[in-house]
Amino acid sequence: MHDDEVARREDWLPLARKLDWTFRYVEERDAFPEEVSGRPWLPADAWASWAEPYGTTFEEYVRIQSDKETSLLAVRDALGRASDVAALDPGWLAGVKLHAATLPLAEFTAAVGNLRAARFARDGAWRTVASFGALDELRHTQIPLLLLHDLVRTDAQFDWTHRFYHSNNWVAIAARHCFDELLLTADPIEFAIGTHFVFETGFTNLQFVGMSALAEQVGDRLFEGMLTSIQTDEARHAQIGRPVLEVVIAHDRAYAQYLIDKWFWRSWLLFAVVTGFAMDYLMPVGRRGPSFKEFVEEWVVGQFLASLAELGLERPWYWPIFERSLENYHHMIYASAYSYRATVWFDFVLPGPDERAWLRRKYPSSFSLYEPVWDRLTEGWRAADPGVDLAVHGTAIPSFCSLCQLVLSHGTPDQNDATVVERDGRKWILCSEPCRWIFEREIDRYSEHKDVVRRVLAGEAPGNLAAFLSQYSGLRYEVWGKDAHAGAYPWLEREKRADRRERP
Amino acid sequence: MLVPIYGFVQGDTIGVLVFAHDDMTIAGVIEKLRASTSVRVDTGATGSGDARAWELRIGDRVVAPNLTVDEAGLTALDRVDLRRRGAP
């Protein structure tokens, strides 16, 4: 090659992105210890054929990301003013706040997971694309923190974009329990399968593609632009998962199946809250398209089951439970959370006649089970003055799953699925059979974690709701969740004050 | 002694934690559960005869309302279900 010739991409890229050594001074097991690199521990030859389809160079990465940043900042300049956001539907904004608190700082922990893979993953190409993944995840943290910070001055609930994971809010405890294990501490193999193959290929597609479509429907161009920009990164680094899974299947099929079953279930529960609430309850009914269930069937179930079949894996053993959960879980937990809305940082919408008709149409086999609960909550508002949120609010301490840390709302109103596990005189309660199964498989990992109830019983958290909110959860009246319309709905006619009777 | 119990009321969407003294009657626990979930579930007027429409179960066993928490064998962090009398 002459000095004035530029090396062709295909000549240098394979060496640059897939660089591995034959060790002479240390053992391979010492350079990549099983405790950090993950199991099954296999010699380098087993990983030699590892490949992902993007083959991005660092120069391409930087150029493409720079272009994305330029586009996104243009959207922010044009549409990111507080007045633009204030014009949006309050229910939709509640969904944005739910997304903004739960995902951006979780993405930061995913940067740590990717960095661990950038050092300890077993193949050079895997380590290269994990490095880009870490940069991606930093971007996915910084973009929402930047864009939504401007809104804090007009709406303090947006402060929870940053505050959430630093609080003892019960949703934060649940999200940390999942993400600390999956993103922060998992070895590169479990991280690749749990995060890239299950979480990102399945569920973040649902959140980012589905929610950006809804953002377009409600005219939230800023949120739409943010999600679209992030999703293009996710699509690239999610490709790490499948080739890792293929190697693990070839050497330890049972472990591969366990990781799939475990992380699909844990991801499902979280996304049923984050995405399910937004799509089926917080999105203005006139702008809704497919239901959460329809989105899941299209974006998660079809693709996920097809991938498992291609790989020769079984669908998770709990699939019939998952199918019932798809019909019920987010309805169970939304109604529960509506009645405990002061315990979170975003507002809720009371489904009225139009919303309930839509839900009946989309969930013909299950939504009728929830109508009596919504009738009861509506009656509560009919007997209360607008804005008096705590008159239509739970006062008892809710109960929490010892695995997922979410409230015990799995099953149906007729039969809650919670189940108690007893070992050596100690008891734990699990929201569902899959949570129980995961808990018992790794009981040493999970049994010492204190859910909210155990914190209350140990005297670490107050048992009184007001003190729990203000002293422990980091919430104050101006911020905690309320009815998005203060209970003043055009369809909700109130009795005259003199005619109101105290409810039983 | 105060006994924390997980309670699940038929028709409700969430389990709640209630505290009962070990000498409290099961009828008292039923009233506590009805009051704790009344924002979401219509179980009738608390303190009225409507309570008779409900029964407390530990697993498949229906517990007599005149028994105490201790006599019923309830211990900390047990699960109980409040269901309409005769419901499957």
XYZ file of C-alpha atoms in Angstrom:
592
model
C 0.000 0.000 0.000
C 1.356 3.454 -0.893
C 1.514 6.252 1.661
C -1.234 8.241 -0.058
C -3.672 5.341 -0.113
C -6.313 5.042 2.551
C -6.823 1.535 3.826
C -10.104 0.072 2.758
C -12.671 -0.462 5.522
C -12.910 -4.187 4.914
C -9.131 -4.530 5.187
C -8.741 -3.137 8.685
C -12.150 -3.418 10.317
C -12.118 -7.152 11.124
C -8.799 -6.785 12.954
C -9.807 -3.570 14.692
C -13.153 -4.754 15.994
C -12.414 -8.408 16.709
C -9.033 -8.404 18.386
C -8.207 -11.285 20.714
C -4.977 -12.482 22.255
C -3.392 -15.831 22.908
C -2.251 -15.455 26.505
C 1.289 -16.452 27.466
C 1.834 -14.901 30.896
C -1.563 -15.574 32.468
C -4.121 -18.294 32.182
C -7.207 -17.476 30.178
C -9.286 -18.296 33.240
C -7.414 -15.620 35.180
C -7.857 -12.994 32.492
C -11.560 -13.841 32.192
C -12.588 -15.329 35.559
C -15.924 -17.101 35.588
C -17.161 -14.959 38.498
C -16.950 -11.842 36.322
C -17.121 -13.145 32.752
C -20.028 -15.459 33.461
C -20.956 -19.068 32.993
C -20.686 -21.416 31.287
C -16.970 -20.734 31.257
C -15.726 -21.871 27.861
C -12.313 -21.690 26.171
C -11.797 -18.879 23.654
C -12.351 -21.223 20.697
C -15.986 -21.624 21.700
C -16.554 -17.897 21.167
C -14.405 -17.500 18.029
C -17.332 -17.395 15.612
C -19.174 -14.675 17.599
C -20.528 -12.023 15.230
C -23.080 -9.224 15.106
C -24.469 -7.681 11.934
C -23.738 -3.964 12.351
C -19.913 -3.995 12.317
C -19.821 -0.288 13.136
C -16.512 1.566 13.217
C -15.761 4.193 15.860
C -15.654 6.917 13.197
C -19.076 5.856 11.919
C -20.420 5.673 15.443
C -19.323 9.201 16.323
C -20.546 10.683 13.050
C -23.970 9.035 13.226
C -24.447 9.931 16.888
C -23.433 13.529 16.200
C -26.046 13.760 13.441
C -28.685 12.382 15.810
C -27.763 14.908 18.482
C -28.041 17.763 15.995
C -31.504 16.630 14.915
C -32.707 16.174 18.460
C -31.454 19.565 19.627
C -33.255 21.171 16.694
C -36.487 19.577 17.876
C -35.776 20.765 21.398
C -35.173 24.331 20.239
C -38.363 24.341 18.203
C -40.723 22.413 20.498
C -39.145 21.990 23.913
C -40.447 25.118 25.602
C -42.420 24.721 28.789
C -45.418 26.304 27.048
C -45.310 23.609 24.332
C -45.367 20.890 26.959
C -47.999 22.565 29.125
C -50.383 22.441 26.161
C -50.302 18.634 26.151
C -52.963 16.444 27.730
C -52.330 16.019 31.500
C -52.888 12.263 31.318
C -50.295 11.917 28.579
C -47.843 14.019 30.579
C -48.332 11.655 33.514
C -47.197 8.811 31.232
C -44.159 10.839 30.178
C -43.247 11.386 33.849
C -43.582 7.676 34.544
C -41.253 6.874 31.641
C -38.856 9.696 32.494
C -38.343 8.577 36.087
C -38.075 4.840 35.560
C -35.890 4.505 32.471
C -33.146 7.179 32.045
C -31.159 6.389 35.188
C -31.723 2.688 34.631
C -29.966 3.271 31.318
C -27.055 4.682 33.289
C -26.722 1.387 35.150
C -26.806 -0.335 31.755
C -23.677 1.674 30.893
C -21.981 -0.170 33.784
C -23.216 -3.535 32.494
C -21.895 -2.734 29.030
C -18.552 -1.574 30.415
C -18.164 -4.843 32.306
C -18.761 -6.621 28.990
C -16.311 -4.262 27.259
C -13.624 -5.736 29.502
C -14.768 -9.236 30.449
C -16.852 -10.455 27.500
C -15.211 -13.433 25.852
C -14.883 -12.183 22.271
C -13.234 -9.079 20.834
C -16.146 -8.107 18.601
C -18.528 -8.464 21.521
C -16.288 -6.211 23.619
C -16.172 -3.622 20.824
C -19.901 -3.365 20.377
C -20.354 -3.362 24.177
C -18.127 -0.260 24.269
C -20.502 1.454 21.867
C -23.379 0.162 23.997
C -21.928 1.887 27.063
C -21.680 5.168 25.144
C -25.262 4.662 23.958
C -26.547 4.200 27.475
C -24.816 7.330 28.735
C -26.542 9.197 25.936
C -29.889 7.651 26.911
C -29.393 8.950 30.425
C -28.232 12.413 29.497
C -30.825 13.213 26.838
C -33.917 12.912 29.085
C -32.108 14.585 31.979
C -31.296 17.512 29.708
C -34.597 17.826 27.857
C -36.870 17.379 30.846
C -34.853 19.499 33.270
C -36.142 22.628 31.573
C -39.664 21.610 32.550
C -39.000 21.346 36.293
C -39.488 25.059 36.833
C -43.130 24.789 35.708
C -43.902 21.250 36.877
C -41.983 19.874 39.864
C -43.056 16.293 39.114
C -40.497 16.322 36.274
C -37.809 16.615 38.953
C -38.376 12.911 39.520
C -36.581 12.213 36.244
C -33.443 12.627 38.314
C -34.719 12.125 41.860
C -36.578 8.814 41.471
C -33.741 6.298 41.856
C -32.318 8.254 44.769
C -35.552 7.842 46.720
C -37.203 5.085 48.735
C -40.374 5.366 46.727
C -41.871 1.885 46.443
C -41.718 1.920 42.639
C -38.046 2.927 42.870
C -37.388 0.056 45.286
C -38.967 -2.326 42.771
C -37.116 -0.880 39.788
C -33.775 -0.909 41.628
C -34.326 -4.510 42.683
C -34.676 -5.515 39.044
C -32.161 -3.203 37.396
C -29.403 -3.490 39.982
C -29.371 -7.208 39.321
C -29.888 -7.093 35.580
C -27.879 -4.035 34.560
C -25.467 -3.207 37.340
C -24.201 -6.519 38.692
C -24.925 -9.247 36.140
C -21.986 -10.900 34.413
C -21.684 -10.260 30.649
C -23.429 -13.511 29.711
C -26.487 -12.951 31.892
C -26.425 -9.259 30.928
C -26.365 -10.105 27.213
C -29.238 -12.577 27.442
C -31.343 -10.759 30.046
C -30.771 -7.216 28.820
C -29.990 -7.407 25.115
C -32.015 -10.422 24.053
C -35.026 -10.209 26.364
C -35.296 -6.683 27.713
C -34.133 -4.644 24.726
C -35.171 -6.806 21.817
C -38.550 -7.452 23.346
C -39.657 -4.816 25.767
C -37.801 -1.596 24.995
C -39.035 -1.980 21.435
C -42.508 -1.886 22.909
C -41.760 1.162 25.013
C -39.763 3.183 22.524
C -41.486 2.295 19.254
C -44.974 2.036 20.719
C -44.721 5.149 22.853
C -43.160 7.235 20.095
C -46.139 6.335 17.881
C -48.454 7.507 20.642
C -46.380 10.659 21.164
C -46.944 11.505 17.538
C -50.683 10.965 18.024
C -50.878 13.452 20.893
C -48.546 15.947 19.197
C -45.648 15.521 21.653
C -42.850 15.984 19.110
C -40.157 16.403 21.758
C -40.864 13.050 23.428
C -41.329 11.393 20.048
C -37.965 12.710 18.843
C -36.250 11.632 22.034
C -37.608 8.088 21.895
C -36.872 7.639 18.217
C -33.313 8.857 18.627
C -32.724 6.464 21.524
C -34.372 3.474 19.869
C -31.963 3.505 16.914
C -29.121 2.899 19.377
C -31.023 0.168 21.156
C -31.605 -1.658 17.899
C -27.847 -1.814 17.323
C -26.519 -2.910 20.688
C -29.450 -5.285 21.268
C -27.800 -7.428 18.571
C -25.267 -8.599 21.160
C -27.837 -10.863 22.766
C -28.577 -13.490 20.188
C -25.024 -14.644 19.344
C -24.247 -14.938 23.067
C -27.408 -16.939 23.598
C -26.531 -19.268 20.714
C -23.192 -20.165 22.318
C -24.762 -20.709 25.751
C -27.480 -22.918 24.249
C -24.815 -25.044 22.581
C -23.081 -25.704 25.925
C -25.716 -25.338 28.649
C -29.225 -25.303 27.250
C -30.904 -25.510 30.667
C -29.122 -22.376 31.900
C -30.001 -20.494 28.707
C -33.649 -21.450 29.161
C -33.571 -20.359 32.817
C -32.169 -16.926 31.972
C -34.807 -16.440 29.291
C -37.637 -17.508 31.593
C -36.406 -15.408 34.498
C -35.782 -12.169 32.645
C -38.865 -12.329 30.451
C -41.031 -12.506 33.552
C -39.208 -9.799 35.463
C -39.186 -7.492 32.419
C -42.868 -8.158 31.796
C -43.966 -7.028 35.250
C -42.112 -3.718 35.016
C -43.226 -2.908 31.503
C -46.824 -3.793 32.316
C -46.651 -0.840 34.695
C -44.565 1.598 32.660
C -46.075 0.903 29.248
C -49.432 -0.567 30.264
C -50.475 2.465 32.289
C -49.486 4.892 29.544
C -51.105 3.063 26.644
C -54.394 1.960 28.192
C -55.134 4.565 30.850
C -53.104 7.770 30.550
C -53.244 8.251 26.757
C -56.322 10.342 25.824
C -58.924 7.861 24.641
C -59.661 9.708 21.409
C -56.040 9.353 20.324
C -55.534 5.724 21.227
C -54.802 3.116 18.622
C -53.911 -0.453 19.519
C -54.235 -1.470 23.146
C -51.279 -2.400 25.346
C -52.193 -6.046 24.855
C -52.220 -5.635 21.073
C -48.849 -3.874 21.191
C -47.410 -6.674 23.329
C -48.788 -9.335 21.020
C -47.284 -7.622 17.994
C -43.964 -6.355 19.356
C -43.134 -8.862 22.051
C -44.984 -12.142 21.813
C -44.813 -12.831 18.093
C -41.169 -11.924 17.714
C -40.080 -13.470 20.996
C -41.729 -16.822 20.381
C -40.411 -16.921 16.813
C -36.880 -16.284 18.097
C -37.190 -19.010 20.724
C -38.425 -21.462 18.113
C -35.526 -20.621 15.777
C -33.095 -21.204 18.615
C -34.725 -24.475 19.659
C -35.774 -23.136 23.075
C -39.104 -23.721 24.757
C -41.560 -20.962 25.542
C -41.368 -20.191 29.290
C -43.149 -22.802 31.432
C -45.473 -20.119 32.814
C -46.825 -19.077 29.396
C -50.504 -19.703 30.293
C -49.967 -17.519 33.393
C -48.387 -14.833 31.217
C -51.335 -14.925 28.799
C -53.749 -14.417 31.695
C -51.472 -11.695 33.048
C -51.599 -9.906 29.707
C -55.367 -9.661 30.107
C -55.294 -8.586 33.746
C -52.095 -7.472 35.413
C -51.917 -3.826 34.353
C -55.641 -3.415 35.052
C -55.116 -4.826 38.551
C -52.151 -2.659 39.313
C -53.499 0.554 37.730
C -56.699 0.410 39.777
C -54.604 -0.279 42.878
C -52.153 2.510 42.132
C -55.010 4.931 41.357
C -56.252 4.348 44.888
C -52.719 4.946 46.231
C -51.763 7.734 43.820
C -50.249 9.939 46.522
C -47.512 7.312 46.881
C -46.052 8.112 43.447
C -44.822 11.192 41.558
C -47.236 11.280 38.604
C -50.970 11.789 38.219
C -53.698 9.333 37.272
C -56.807 9.480 35.122
C -60.102 8.053 36.338
C -61.524 6.075 33.396
C -64.918 7.472 32.450
C -67.668 6.064 30.204
C -65.674 6.506 26.967
C -62.478 5.041 28.404
C -64.337 2.123 29.917
C -66.153 1.396 26.652
C -62.757 1.329 24.885
C -61.301 -0.981 27.533
C -64.324 -3.307 27.322
C -63.864 -3.499 23.575
C -60.122 -4.196 23.831
C -60.351 -6.612 26.777
C -63.689 -8.397 26.286
C -62.761 -11.333 28.492
C -61.388 -9.446 31.472
C -62.292 -5.780 31.810
C -65.765 -6.479 33.214
C -63.981 -7.765 36.346
C -62.690 -4.256 37.010
C -65.911 -2.316 36.460
C -67.095 -2.696 40.091
C -63.785 -1.239 41.329
C -64.091 1.772 39.015
C -67.762 2.148 39.973
C -66.688 2.296 43.599
C -63.917 4.839 42.982
C -66.294 6.937 40.875
C -68.878 6.854 43.669
C -66.139 8.079 45.959
C -65.526 11.130 43.783
C -69.255 11.744 43.432
C -69.426 12.062 47.210
C -66.305 14.236 47.483
C -65.486 17.756 46.395
C -63.188 18.202 43.390
C -59.565 18.332 44.407
C -60.076 16.499 47.702
C -57.935 13.609 46.544
C -57.426 11.931 49.881
C -61.185 11.405 50.218
C -60.845 8.818 47.425
C -57.632 7.182 48.510
C -56.456 4.056 50.291
C -55.256 4.313 53.869
C -54.122 0.756 54.661
C -50.539 -0.288 54.034
C -50.357 -2.025 50.651
C -48.440 -5.283 50.461
C -45.446 -6.078 48.256
C -43.923 -9.082 46.489
C -40.666 -10.366 48.001
C -39.189 -10.782 44.518
C -40.402 -8.068 42.145
C -41.175 -5.644 45.027
C -44.305 -4.501 43.227
C -47.648 -4.537 45.012
C -49.480 -7.863 45.352
C -51.761 -7.327 42.378
C -51.252 -10.416 40.256
C -54.261 -12.553 39.363
C -57.786 -11.223 39.098
C -60.154 -9.410 41.490
C -61.775 -12.780 42.127
C -58.546 -14.591 42.980
C -55.288 -12.893 43.867
C -52.288 -15.093 42.983
C -50.116 -14.188 45.998
C -48.434 -17.154 47.633
C -46.485 -17.503 50.886
C -43.130 -19.306 51.048
C -41.931 -20.572 54.422
C -38.349 -21.691 55.139
C -36.702 -22.236 58.507
C -39.416 -20.333 60.316
C -39.249 -17.303 58.003
C -41.947 -16.244 55.563
C -41.946 -14.400 52.276
C -44.884 -13.543 50.053
C -44.682 -13.661 46.255
C -47.165 -12.043 43.880
C -47.315 -14.943 41.422
C -46.062 -18.445 40.719
C -43.279 -17.265 38.351
C -41.986 -14.809 40.988
C -42.098 -17.653 43.525
C -40.212 -19.943 41.140
C -37.445 -17.388 40.533
C -37.251 -16.578 44.253
C -36.869 -20.221 45.238
C -34.297 -20.910 42.496
C -32.030 -18.171 43.855
C -33.232 -17.840 47.428
C -29.787 -16.941 48.785
C -29.662 -13.996 46.417
C -33.115 -12.635 47.223
C -34.132 -13.641 50.731
C -32.388 -10.874 52.662
C -33.833 -7.995 50.655
C -36.395 -6.030 52.652
C -39.589 -5.100 50.893
C -41.552 -2.082 52.105
C -43.588 -4.134 54.590
C -40.443 -5.587 56.183
C -38.983 -2.089 56.419
C -42.120 -0.934 58.230
C -42.086 -3.951 60.558
C -38.392 -3.416 61.288
C -39.079 0.203 62.216
C -36.988 1.472 59.289
C -39.997 3.051 57.549
C -43.034 4.704 59.116
C -46.285 2.725 59.153
C -48.351 5.894 58.942
C -49.152 6.804 55.325
C -48.534 10.558 55.637
C -45.181 10.022 57.326
C -44.317 7.276 54.867
C -44.873 9.660 51.943
C -43.148 12.716 53.296
C -40.367 11.267 55.439
C -39.522 8.046 53.634
C -40.606 8.273 49.996
C -39.337 11.799 49.413
C -42.732 13.070 48.299
C -44.463 16.282 49.296
C -47.988 17.433 48.617
C -47.098 19.594 45.600
C -45.432 16.635 43.891
C -47.262 13.482 44.884
C -49.701 11.954 42.448
C -53.273 13.158 42.269
C -56.197 12.709 39.972
C -55.083 14.437 36.756
C -58.403 16.301 36.577
C -58.874 16.745 40.325
C -61.895 14.467 40.076
C -63.760 17.125 38.072
C -64.849 15.202 34.992
C -67.630 16.494 32.733
C -69.299 13.069 32.845
C -69.222 12.842 36.639
C -72.273 14.526 38.119
C -72.088 15.255 41.801
C -74.915 15.090 44.246
C -75.790 18.371 45.874
C -73.731 18.743 49.000
C -76.745 18.469 51.323
C -77.797 15.228 49.643
C -74.422 13.537 50.023
C -74.296 10.797 52.577
C -71.248 9.417 54.159
C -70.194 6.281 52.321
C -70.010 3.009 54.185
C -49.173 -9.175 70.637
C -49.769 -7.425 67.336
C -49.876 -9.786 64.350
C -49.340 -8.382 60.815
C -51.499 -10.286 58.310
C -51.750 -10.130 54.528
C -55.415 -9.763 53.596
C -57.061 -10.283 50.219
C -60.672 -9.257 49.711
C -62.648 -10.843 46.912
C -63.268 -8.174 44.273
C -60.174 -6.161 45.181
C -57.114 -5.536 43.035
C -54.424 -5.528 45.732
C -53.516 -7.233 48.990
C -53.279 -5.104 52.118
C -51.455 -5.463 55.394
C -53.603 -5.336 58.530
C -52.495 -5.513 62.142
C -54.538 -7.555 64.589
C -53.990 -8.287 68.268
C -53.756 -11.994 68.921
C -56.857 -11.794 71.156
C -58.891 -9.947 68.511
C -61.786 -11.965 67.103
C -61.906 -12.996 63.477
C -65.057 -10.849 63.210
C -62.807 -7.919 64.136
C -60.295 -8.878 61.452
C -63.136 -9.039 58.929
C -64.191 -5.508 59.879
C -60.599 -4.279 59.540
C -60.269 -5.790 56.092
C -63.591 -4.343 54.944
C -62.611 -0.889 56.169
C -59.116 -1.137 54.671
C -60.410 -1.896 51.187
C -63.656 0.114 51.146
C -62.219 2.717 48.762
C -62.192 0.047 46.023
C -64.634 -2.665 47.111
C -68.222 -2.314 48.230
C -68.530 -4.824 51.059
C -71.551 -3.121 52.623
C -71.737 -0.756 55.563
C -68.998 -1.346 58.117
C -70.270 -2.230 61.589
C -73.545 -3.459 60.111
C -75.087 -6.839 59.417
C -73.525 -6.733 55.946
C -70.464 -8.379 57.483
C -72.398 -11.635 57.665
C -72.248 -11.886 53.885
C -68.471 -12.414 54.165
C -66.295 -15.136 55.590
C -62.610 -15.297 56.395
C -60.586 -18.181 55.014
C -57.127 -19.468 55.729
C -56.352 -21.533 52.653
C -59.528 -23.538 52.071
C -60.559 -23.424 55.736
C -63.395 -21.099 56.752
C -62.640 -19.598 60.165
C -65.428 -19.058 62.679
C -65.865 -15.333 63.417
C -65.947 -15.844 67.171
C -62.461 -17.386 67.313
C -59.535 -15.175 68.216
C -56.560 -14.619 65.923
C -54.523 -16.858 68.197
C -57.183 -19.591 68.289
C -57.445 -19.496 64.512
C -53.723 -20.273 64.313
C -52.812 -17.054 62.541
C -49.216 -15.984 62.847
C -47.226 -13.044 61.463
C -47.274 -12.613 57.675
C -49.889 -15.294 57.032
C -52.313 -14.860 54.160
C -56.054 -14.666 54.768
C -58.857 -14.245 52.243
C -62.130 -12.436 52.791
C -64.658 -13.914 50.399
C -68.397 -13.726 49.925
C -70.019 -16.464 51.947
C -70.240 -19.615 49.848
C -68.087 -18.274 47.001
C -65.963 -20.988 45.363
